[in-house]
Short mmCIF file of C-alpha atoms and ligand atoms in Angstrom, two decimals:
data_model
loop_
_atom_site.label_atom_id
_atom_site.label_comp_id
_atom_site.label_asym_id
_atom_site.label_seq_id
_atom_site.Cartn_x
_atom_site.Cartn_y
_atom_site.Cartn_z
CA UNK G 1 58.73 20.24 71.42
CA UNK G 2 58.08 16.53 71.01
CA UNK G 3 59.22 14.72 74.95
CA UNK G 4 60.22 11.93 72.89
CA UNK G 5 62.98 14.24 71.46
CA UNK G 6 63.87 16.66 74.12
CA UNK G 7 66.61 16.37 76.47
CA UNK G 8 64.54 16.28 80.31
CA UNK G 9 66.57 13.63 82.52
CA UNK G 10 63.74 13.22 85.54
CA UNK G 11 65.23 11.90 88.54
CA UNK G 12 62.62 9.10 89.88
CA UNK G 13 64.51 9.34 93.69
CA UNK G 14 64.82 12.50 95.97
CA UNK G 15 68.16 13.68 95.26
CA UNK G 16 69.96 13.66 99.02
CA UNK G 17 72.25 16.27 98.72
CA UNK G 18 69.25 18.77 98.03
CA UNK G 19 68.29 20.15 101.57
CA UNK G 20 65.58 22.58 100.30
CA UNK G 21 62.41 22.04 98.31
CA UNK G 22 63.46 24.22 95.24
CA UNK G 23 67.00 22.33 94.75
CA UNK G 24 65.53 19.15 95.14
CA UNK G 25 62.79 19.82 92.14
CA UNK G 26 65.19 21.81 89.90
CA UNK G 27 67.29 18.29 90.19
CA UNK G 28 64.24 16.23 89.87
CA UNK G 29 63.11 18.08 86.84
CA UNK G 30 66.02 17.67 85.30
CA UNK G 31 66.57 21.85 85.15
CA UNK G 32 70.36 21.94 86.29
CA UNK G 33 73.37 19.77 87.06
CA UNK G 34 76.41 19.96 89.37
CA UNK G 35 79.49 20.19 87.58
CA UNK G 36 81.61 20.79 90.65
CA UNK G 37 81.10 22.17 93.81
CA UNK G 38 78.91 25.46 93.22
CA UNK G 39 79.09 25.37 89.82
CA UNK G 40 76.04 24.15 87.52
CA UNK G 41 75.13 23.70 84.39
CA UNK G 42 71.63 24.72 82.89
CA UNK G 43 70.05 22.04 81.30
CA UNK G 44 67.17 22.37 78.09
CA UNK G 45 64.34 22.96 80.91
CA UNK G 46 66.20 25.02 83.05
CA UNK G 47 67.56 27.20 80.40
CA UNK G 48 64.11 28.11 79.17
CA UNK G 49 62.69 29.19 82.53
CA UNK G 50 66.56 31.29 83.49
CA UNK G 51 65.75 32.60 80.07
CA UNK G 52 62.36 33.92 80.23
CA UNK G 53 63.35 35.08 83.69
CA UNK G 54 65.97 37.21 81.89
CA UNK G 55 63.67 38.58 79.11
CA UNK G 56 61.03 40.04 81.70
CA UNK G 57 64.71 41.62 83.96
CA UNK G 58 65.58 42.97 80.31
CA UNK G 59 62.83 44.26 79.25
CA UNK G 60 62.11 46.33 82.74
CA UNK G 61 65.74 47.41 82.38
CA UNK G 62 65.41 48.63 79.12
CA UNK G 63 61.95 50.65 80.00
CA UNK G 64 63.84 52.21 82.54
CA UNK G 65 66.22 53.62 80.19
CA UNK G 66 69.19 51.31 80.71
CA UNK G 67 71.48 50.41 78.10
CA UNK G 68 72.80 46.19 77.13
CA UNK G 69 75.96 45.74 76.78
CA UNK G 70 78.43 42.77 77.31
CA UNK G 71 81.58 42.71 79.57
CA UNK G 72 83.74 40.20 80.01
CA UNK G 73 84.08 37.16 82.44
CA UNK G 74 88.16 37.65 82.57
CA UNK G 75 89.10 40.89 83.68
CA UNK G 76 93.00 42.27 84.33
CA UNK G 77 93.63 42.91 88.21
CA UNK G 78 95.33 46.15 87.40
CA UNK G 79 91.58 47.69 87.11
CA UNK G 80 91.07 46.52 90.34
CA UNK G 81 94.41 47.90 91.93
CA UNK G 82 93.33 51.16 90.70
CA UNK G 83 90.21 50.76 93.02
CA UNK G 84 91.99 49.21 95.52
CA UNK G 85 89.68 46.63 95.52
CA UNK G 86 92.39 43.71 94.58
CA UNK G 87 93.62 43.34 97.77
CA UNK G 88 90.35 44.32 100.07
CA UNK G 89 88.19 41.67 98.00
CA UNK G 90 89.85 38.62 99.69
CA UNK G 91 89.51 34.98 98.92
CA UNK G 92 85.88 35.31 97.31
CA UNK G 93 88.10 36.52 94.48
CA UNK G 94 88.94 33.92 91.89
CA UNK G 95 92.40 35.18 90.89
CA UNK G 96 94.43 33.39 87.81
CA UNK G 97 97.16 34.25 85.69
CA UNK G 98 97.66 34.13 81.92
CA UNK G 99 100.54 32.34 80.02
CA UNK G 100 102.57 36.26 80.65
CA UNK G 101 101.89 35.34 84.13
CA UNK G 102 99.26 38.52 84.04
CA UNK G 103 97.01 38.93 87.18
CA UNK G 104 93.75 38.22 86.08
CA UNK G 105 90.79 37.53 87.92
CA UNK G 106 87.09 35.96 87.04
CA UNK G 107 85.15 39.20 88.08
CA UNK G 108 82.45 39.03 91.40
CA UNK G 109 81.56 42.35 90.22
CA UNK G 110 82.02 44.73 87.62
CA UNK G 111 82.53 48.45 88.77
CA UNK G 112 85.87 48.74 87.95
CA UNK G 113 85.27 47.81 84.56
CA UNK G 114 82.15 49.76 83.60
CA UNK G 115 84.15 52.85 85.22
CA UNK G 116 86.89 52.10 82.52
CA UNK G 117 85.01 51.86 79.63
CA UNK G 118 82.56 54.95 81.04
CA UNK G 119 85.94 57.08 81.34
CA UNK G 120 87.10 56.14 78.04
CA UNK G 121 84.44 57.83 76.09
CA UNK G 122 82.24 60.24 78.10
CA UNK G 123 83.43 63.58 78.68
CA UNK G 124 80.86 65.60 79.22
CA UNK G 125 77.76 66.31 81.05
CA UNK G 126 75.54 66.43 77.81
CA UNK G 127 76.14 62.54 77.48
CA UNK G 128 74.88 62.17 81.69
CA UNK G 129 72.71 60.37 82.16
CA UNK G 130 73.98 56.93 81.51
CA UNK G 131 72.88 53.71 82.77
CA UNK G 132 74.77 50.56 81.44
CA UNK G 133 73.89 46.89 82.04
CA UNK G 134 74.12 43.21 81.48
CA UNK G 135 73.73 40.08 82.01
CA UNK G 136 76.57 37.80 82.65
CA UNK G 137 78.25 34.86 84.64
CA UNK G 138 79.65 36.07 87.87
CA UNK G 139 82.33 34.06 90.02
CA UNK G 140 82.29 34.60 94.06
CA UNK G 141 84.39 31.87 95.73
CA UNK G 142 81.45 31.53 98.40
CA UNK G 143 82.43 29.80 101.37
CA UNK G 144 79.45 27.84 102.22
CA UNK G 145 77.50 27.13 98.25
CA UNK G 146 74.57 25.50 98.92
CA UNK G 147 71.11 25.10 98.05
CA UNK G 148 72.09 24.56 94.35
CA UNK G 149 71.40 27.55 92.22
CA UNK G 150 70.58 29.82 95.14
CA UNK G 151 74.08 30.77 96.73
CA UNK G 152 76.28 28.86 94.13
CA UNK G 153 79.76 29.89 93.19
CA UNK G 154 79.49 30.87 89.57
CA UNK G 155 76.39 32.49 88.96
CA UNK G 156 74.28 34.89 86.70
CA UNK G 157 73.98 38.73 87.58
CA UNK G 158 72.20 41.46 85.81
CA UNK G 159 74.09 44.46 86.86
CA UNK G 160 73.73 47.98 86.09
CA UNK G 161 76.03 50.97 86.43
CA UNK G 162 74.33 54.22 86.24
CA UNK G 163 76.55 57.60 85.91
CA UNK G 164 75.61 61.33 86.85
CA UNK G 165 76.69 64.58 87.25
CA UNK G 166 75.12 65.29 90.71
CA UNK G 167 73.75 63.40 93.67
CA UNK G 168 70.54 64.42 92.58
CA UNK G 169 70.39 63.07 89.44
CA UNK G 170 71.93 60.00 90.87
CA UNK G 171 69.21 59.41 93.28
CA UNK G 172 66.37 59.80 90.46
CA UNK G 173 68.59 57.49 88.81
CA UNK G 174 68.80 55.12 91.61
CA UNK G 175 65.15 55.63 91.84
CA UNK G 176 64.37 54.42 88.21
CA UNK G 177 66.07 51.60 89.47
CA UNK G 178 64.47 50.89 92.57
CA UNK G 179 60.77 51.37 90.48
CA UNK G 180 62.15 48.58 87.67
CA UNK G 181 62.90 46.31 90.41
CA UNK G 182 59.56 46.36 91.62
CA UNK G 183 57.70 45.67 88.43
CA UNK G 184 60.42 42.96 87.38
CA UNK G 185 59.76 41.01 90.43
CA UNK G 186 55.92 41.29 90.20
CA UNK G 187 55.84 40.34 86.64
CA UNK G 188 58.26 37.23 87.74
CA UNK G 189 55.05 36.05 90.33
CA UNK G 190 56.94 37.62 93.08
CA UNK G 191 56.51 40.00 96.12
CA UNK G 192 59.76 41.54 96.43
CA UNK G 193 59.98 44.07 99.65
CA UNK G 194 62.65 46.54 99.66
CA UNK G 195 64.74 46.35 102.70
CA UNK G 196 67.21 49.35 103.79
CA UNK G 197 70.50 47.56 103.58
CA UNK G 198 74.11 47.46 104.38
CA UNK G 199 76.52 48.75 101.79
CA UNK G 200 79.28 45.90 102.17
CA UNK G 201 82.40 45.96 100.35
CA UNK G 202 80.92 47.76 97.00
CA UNK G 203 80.89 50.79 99.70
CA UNK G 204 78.43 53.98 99.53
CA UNK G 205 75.36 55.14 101.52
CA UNK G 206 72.05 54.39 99.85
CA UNK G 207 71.25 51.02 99.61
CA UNK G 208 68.13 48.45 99.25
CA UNK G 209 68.48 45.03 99.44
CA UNK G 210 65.05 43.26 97.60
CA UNK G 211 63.69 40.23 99.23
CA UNK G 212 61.05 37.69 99.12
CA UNK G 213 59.93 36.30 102.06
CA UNK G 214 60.41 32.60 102.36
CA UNK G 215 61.24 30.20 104.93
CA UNK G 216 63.95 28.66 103.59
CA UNK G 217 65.39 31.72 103.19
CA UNK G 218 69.10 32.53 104.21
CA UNK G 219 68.25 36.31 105.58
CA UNK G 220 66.36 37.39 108.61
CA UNK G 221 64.05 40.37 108.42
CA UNK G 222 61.84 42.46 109.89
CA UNK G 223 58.94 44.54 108.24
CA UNK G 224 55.48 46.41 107.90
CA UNK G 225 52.99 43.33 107.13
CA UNK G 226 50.98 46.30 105.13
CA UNK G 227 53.95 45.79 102.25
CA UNK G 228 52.54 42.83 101.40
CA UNK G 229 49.51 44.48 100.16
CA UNK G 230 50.96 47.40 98.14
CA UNK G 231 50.59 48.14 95.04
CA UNK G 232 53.53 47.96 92.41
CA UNK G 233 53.71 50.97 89.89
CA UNK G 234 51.80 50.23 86.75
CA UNK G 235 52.58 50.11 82.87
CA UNK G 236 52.34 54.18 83.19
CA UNK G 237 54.85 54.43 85.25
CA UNK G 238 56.74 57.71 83.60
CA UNK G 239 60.57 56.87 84.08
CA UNK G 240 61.78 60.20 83.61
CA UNK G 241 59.12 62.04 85.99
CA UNK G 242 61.49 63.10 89.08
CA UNK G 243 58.83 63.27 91.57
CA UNK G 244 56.79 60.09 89.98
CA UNK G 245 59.71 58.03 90.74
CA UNK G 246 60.47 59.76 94.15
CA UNK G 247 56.53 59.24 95.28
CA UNK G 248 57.11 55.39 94.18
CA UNK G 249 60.44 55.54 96.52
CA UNK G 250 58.79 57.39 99.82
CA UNK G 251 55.95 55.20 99.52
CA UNK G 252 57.81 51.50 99.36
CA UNK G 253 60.35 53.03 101.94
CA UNK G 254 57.54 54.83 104.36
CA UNK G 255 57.00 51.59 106.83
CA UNK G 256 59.66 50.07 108.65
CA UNK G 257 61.57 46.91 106.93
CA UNK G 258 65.40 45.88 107.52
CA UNK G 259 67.10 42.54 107.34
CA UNK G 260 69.32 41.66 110.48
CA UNK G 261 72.36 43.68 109.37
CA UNK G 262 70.59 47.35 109.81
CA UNK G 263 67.52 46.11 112.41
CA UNK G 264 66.48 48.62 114.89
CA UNK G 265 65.07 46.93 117.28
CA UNK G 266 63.48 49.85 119.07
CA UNK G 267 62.17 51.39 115.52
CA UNK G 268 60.30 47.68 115.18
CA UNK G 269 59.11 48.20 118.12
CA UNK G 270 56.99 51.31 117.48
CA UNK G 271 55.35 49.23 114.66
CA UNK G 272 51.91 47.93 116.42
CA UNK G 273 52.15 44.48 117.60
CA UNK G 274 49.72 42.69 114.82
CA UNK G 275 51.24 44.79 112.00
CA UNK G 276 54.88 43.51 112.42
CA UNK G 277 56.33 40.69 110.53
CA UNK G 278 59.41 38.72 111.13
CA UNK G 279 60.37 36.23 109.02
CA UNK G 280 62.99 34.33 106.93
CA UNK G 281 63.98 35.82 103.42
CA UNK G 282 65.94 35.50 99.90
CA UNK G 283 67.64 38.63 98.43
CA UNK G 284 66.92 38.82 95.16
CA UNK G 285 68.30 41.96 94.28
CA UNK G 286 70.11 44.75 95.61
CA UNK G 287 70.24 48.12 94.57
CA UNK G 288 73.35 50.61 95.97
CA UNK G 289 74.10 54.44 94.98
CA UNK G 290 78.00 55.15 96.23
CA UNK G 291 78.62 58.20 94.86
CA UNK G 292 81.70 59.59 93.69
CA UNK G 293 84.16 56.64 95.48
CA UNK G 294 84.82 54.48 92.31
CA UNK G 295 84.64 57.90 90.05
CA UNK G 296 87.52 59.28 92.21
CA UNK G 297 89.44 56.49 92.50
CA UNK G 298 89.50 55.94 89.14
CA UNK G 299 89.43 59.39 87.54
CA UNK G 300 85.77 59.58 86.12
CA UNK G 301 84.68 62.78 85.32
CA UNK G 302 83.15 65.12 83.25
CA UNK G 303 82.71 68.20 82.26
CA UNK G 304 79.69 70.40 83.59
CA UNK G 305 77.51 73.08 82.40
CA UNK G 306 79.99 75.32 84.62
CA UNK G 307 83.10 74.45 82.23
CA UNK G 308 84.61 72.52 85.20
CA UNK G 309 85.08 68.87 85.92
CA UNK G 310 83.29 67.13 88.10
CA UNK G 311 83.72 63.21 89.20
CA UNK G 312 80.85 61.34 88.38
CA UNK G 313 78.31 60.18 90.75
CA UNK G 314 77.42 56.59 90.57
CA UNK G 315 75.14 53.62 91.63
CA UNK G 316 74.99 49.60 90.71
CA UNK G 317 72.34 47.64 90.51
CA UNK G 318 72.05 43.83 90.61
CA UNK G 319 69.58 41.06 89.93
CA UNK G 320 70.62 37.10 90.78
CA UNK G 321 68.60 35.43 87.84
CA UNK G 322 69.77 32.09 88.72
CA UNK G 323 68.90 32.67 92.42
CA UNK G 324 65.78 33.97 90.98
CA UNK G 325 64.59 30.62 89.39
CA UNK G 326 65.13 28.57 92.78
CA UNK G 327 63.29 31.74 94.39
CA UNK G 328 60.02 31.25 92.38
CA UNK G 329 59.81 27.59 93.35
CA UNK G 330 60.04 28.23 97.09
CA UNK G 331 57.14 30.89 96.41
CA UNK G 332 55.32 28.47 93.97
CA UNK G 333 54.92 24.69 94.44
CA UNK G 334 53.10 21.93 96.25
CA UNK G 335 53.89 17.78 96.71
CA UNK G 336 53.67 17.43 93.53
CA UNK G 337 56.37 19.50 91.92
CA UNK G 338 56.62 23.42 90.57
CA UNK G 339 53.78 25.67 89.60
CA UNK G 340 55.58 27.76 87.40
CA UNK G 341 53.89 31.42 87.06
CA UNK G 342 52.52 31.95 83.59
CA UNK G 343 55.62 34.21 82.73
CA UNK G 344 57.94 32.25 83.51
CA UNK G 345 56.80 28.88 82.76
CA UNK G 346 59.51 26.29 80.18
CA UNK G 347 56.38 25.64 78.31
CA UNK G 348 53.08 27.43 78.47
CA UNK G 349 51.17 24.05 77.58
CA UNK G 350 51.61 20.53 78.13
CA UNK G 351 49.89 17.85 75.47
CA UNK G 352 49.58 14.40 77.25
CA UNK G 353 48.84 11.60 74.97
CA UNK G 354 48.07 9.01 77.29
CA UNK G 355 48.10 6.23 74.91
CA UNK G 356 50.88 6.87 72.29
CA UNK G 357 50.39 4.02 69.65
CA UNK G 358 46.67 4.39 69.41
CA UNK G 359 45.31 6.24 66.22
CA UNK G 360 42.59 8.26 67.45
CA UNK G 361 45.25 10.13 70.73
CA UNK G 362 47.79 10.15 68.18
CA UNK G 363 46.04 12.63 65.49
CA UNK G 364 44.30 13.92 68.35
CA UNK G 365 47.43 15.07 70.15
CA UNK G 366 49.12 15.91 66.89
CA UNK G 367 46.41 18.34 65.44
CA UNK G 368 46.57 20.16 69.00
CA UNK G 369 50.30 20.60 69.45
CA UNK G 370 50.03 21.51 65.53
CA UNK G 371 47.39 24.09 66.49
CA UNK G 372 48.73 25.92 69.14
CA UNK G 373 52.39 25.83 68.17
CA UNK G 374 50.89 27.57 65.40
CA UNK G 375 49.34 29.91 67.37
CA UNK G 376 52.86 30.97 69.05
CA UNK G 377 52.47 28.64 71.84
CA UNK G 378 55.35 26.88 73.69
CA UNK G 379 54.01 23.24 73.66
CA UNK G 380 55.57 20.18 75.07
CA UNK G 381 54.04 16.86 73.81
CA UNK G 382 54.41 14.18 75.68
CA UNK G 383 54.65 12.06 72.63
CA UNK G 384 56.70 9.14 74.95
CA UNK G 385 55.51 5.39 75.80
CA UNK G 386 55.21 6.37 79.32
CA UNK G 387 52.62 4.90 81.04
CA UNK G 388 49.60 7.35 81.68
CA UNK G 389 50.75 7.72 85.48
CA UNK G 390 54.09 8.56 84.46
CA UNK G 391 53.08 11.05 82.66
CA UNK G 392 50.61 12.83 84.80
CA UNK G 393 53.10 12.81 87.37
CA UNK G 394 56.18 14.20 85.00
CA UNK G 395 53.80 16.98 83.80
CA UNK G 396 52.83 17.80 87.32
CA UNK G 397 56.60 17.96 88.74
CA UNK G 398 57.76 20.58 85.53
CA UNK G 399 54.86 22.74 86.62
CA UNK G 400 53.79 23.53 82.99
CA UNK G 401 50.56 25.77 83.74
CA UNK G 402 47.95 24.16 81.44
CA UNK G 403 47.86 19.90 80.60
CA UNK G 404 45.91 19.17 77.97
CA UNK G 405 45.08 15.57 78.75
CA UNK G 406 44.10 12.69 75.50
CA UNK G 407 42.71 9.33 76.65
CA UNK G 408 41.17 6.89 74.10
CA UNK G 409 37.97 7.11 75.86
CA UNK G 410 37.41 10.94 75.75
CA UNK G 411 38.57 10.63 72.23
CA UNK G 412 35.93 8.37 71.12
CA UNK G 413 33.86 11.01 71.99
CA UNK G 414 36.03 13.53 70.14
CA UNK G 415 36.59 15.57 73.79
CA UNK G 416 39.69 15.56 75.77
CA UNK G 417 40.71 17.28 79.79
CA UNK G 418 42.22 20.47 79.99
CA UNK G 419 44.00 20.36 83.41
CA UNK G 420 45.02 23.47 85.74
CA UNK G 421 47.86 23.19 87.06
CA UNK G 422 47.67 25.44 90.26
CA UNK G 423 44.52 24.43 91.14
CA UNK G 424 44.05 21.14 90.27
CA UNK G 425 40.88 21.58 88.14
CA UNK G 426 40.23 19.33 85.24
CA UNK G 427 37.45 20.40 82.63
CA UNK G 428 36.38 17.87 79.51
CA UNK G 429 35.57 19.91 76.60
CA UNK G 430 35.27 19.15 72.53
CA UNK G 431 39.07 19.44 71.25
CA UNK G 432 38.09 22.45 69.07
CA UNK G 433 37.16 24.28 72.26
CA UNK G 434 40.49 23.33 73.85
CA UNK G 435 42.05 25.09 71.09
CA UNK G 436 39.90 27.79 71.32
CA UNK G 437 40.62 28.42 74.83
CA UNK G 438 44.23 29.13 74.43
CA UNK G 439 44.48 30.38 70.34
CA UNK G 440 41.70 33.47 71.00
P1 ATP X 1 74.48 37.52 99.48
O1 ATP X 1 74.30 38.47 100.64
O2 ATP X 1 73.28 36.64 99.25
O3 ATP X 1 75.78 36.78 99.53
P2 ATP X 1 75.49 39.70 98.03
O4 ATP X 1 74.92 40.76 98.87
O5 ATP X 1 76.91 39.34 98.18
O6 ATP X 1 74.58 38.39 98.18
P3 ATP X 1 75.27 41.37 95.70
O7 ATP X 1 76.67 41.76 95.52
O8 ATP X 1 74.32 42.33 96.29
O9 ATP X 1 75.19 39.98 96.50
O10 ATP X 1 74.76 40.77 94.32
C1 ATP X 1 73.55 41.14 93.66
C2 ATP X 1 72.63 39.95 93.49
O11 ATP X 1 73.30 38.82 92.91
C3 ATP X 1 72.08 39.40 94.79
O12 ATP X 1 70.96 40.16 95.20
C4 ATP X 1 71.70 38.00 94.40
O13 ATP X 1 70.44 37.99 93.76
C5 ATP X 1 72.76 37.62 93.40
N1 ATP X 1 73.82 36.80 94.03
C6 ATP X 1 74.84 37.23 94.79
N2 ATP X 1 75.62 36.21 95.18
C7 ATP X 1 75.07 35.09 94.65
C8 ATP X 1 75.43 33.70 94.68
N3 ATP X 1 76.49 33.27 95.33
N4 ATP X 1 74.64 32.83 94.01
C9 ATP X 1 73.57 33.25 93.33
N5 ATP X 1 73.19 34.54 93.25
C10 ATP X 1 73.92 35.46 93.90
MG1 MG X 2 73.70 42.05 98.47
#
């Protein structure tokens, strides 16, 4: 992507309305506008990182043996009388009507629905188990939407709905779950500790809220400092091994660690002194299994191996992907701007010509983004008239990882700077062996 033709409005001034550090660069960087209060668009850098961030959440979804799909945004409000959730849900609920002056709501949530379209089809216990998921706008008429992207009113969710015959199956269900969560997060550049958790209004009694510790965060906590440390399950990790999943569970559930809601002070307490943690945190997920409530309510069932029928036990599982972005930056940043984890990252190179106009950076810069793009590369060349400064400082507030820096004088000598983000370190090499470095 040549700058010169991309869409990236930087914002020169601190944006006032931002109060925390990943609002104000996600506005600076030109990732996301306000449309109206709590409601944002995504603009050409933000929408790569949300979508990268979804590909790694889909991916971890799917190798846990979940299944895409695509509900809608509009749903009728008679699904939700069924529940009786139309009435309990309160004003969080956006409800409209349609030109029949039908009840229809934008959905916070989407039990009701995947319960429909689960009892539609599956009858028996031969087609258990089923996990279904996507990834979709939500709506949640949030009182206080604030830090931009983090608690906003619409908003993306990944959420999964996962159906069984028994509460057994259910829990290695919820477990599969609970084991995708932790790779997803790790793989996003995040430590992610599982938190035992209030149910809420989705109702049920297992329940894990994920969160990162940060001190912006909106949750207060209490944990084992050893989580920290642990390790998340690997590439191996068998999803349908019962008691693989269920040693993954019992170990990332064996030390104390509750947010506010379900602290036990007393159970804190017996942690040793120097191995307790309190601190500030975002949920980033949260993971519930509620049984049979939604099954029975709405008359889910199937038929067992014993002839008889049998409500379904089931679970939901969400992910905030646009809460997710803002999360990385609070985790990953410094005066200068984002440090975007590799995975993650809009672009996974940068190509700063700091003298467009001049023969020698131009072909320079030209056969190098023509290199690497070949080489399946996400480049951004910063093909602009932007002073040098300008530059250095635009490509340090996007956070791209690696800036591969042209000056006419390192040109002459046919070499140019390869620039590390994170840490700072710059390295003059030849410009095959830039290429090199990031084609092999
Ligand atoms: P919170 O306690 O932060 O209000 P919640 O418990 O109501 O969230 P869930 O119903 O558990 O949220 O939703 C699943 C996930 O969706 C959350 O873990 C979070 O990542 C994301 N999410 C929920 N509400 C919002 C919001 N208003 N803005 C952005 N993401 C959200
Ligand atoms: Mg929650």
């Amino acid at each position: 992507m040549r700058l010169s033709r991309y869409f990236m409005p930087i914002l020169k001034e601190n944006p006032k309305e931002a109060e925390i550090v990943s609002h104000r660069l996600m506005l600076r960087a030109g990732m996301i506008r306000q449309q109206s209060q709590g409601i944002y668009s995504w603009l050409p850098l933000g929408k790569r990182v949300l979508d990268k961030v979804n590909a790694i959440i889909r991916d971890e979804q799917n190798r846990a043996g979940a299944i895409e799909l695509s509900m809608p945004t509009l749903q009728s409000a008679e699904l939700w009388q069924e529940s009786g959730r139309y009435d309990a849900y309160g004003k969080e609920m956006l409800r409209i009507k349609d030109r029949q002056d039908r009840p229809m709501l934008y959905g916070p949530t989407n039990e009701e629905m995947v319960t429909d379209i689960f009892r539609s089809s599956v009858k028996s216990y031969k087609d258990l188990p089923l996990n279904l998921y996507h990834i979709q706008l939500k709506f949640r008429d949030e009182i206080r939407p604030r830090f931009g992207t983090m608690r906003s009113r619409e908003f993306m969710m990944k959420d999964a709905y996962s159906f069984d015959l028994t509460r057994e199956g259910a829990e290695h269900s919820y477990n599969k779950m609970f084991a995708a969560y932790l790779r997803t997060f790790d793989r996003l550049g995040l430590r992610a500790i599982p938190m035992r958790a209030d149910t809420g209004p989705i109702g049920g009694n297992l329940s894990h809220e994920f969160i990162i510790l940060a001190d912006t965060g909106e949750s207060e906590v209490f944990c084992h400092k050893d989580f920290v440390g642990f390790d998340v399950p690997d590439d191996r990790t068998d999803f349908d091994s019962v008691e693989g999943l269920k040693s993954i569970f019992d170990k990332w559930t064996s030390l104390y660690a509750a947010t506010s809601e379900m602290h036990d002070e007393a159970a804190f307490n017996a942690v040793p002194e120097g191995e307790r943690l309190s601190a500030r945190g975002i949920e980033v997920g949260h993971i519930f299994y509620f049984g049979t409530k939604y099954s029975e309510a709405m008359g889910a069932k199937v038929q067992g191996p014993d002839g008889k029928e049998h409500f379904v036990h089931m679970g939901s599982y969400g992910i905030g992907p646009t809460r997710l972005v803002p999360a990385i930056i609070e985790a990953s940043h410094d005066d200068n701007g984002i440090i975007w984890p590799a995975s993650v990252a809009p672009f996974d190179i940068v190509v700063i010509n700091m003298k467009a106009g001049d023969q020698a950076c131009d072909d320079t810069c030209e056969l190098i983004y023509a290199a690497l793009t070949k080489a399946g590369k996400d480049v951004l060349y910063d093909d602009t008239d932007d002073r040098a400064g300008t530059k250095f400082a635009t490509a340090d507030l996007i956070g791209v990882p690696v800036q591969i820096i042209a000056g006419p004088r390192a040109v002459a000598n046919g070499e140019v700077e390869v620039k590390d983000r994170k840490t700072g370190a710059r390295e003059t090499m030849t410009i095959e062996a830039a290429i090199n470095r990031f084609v092999a």
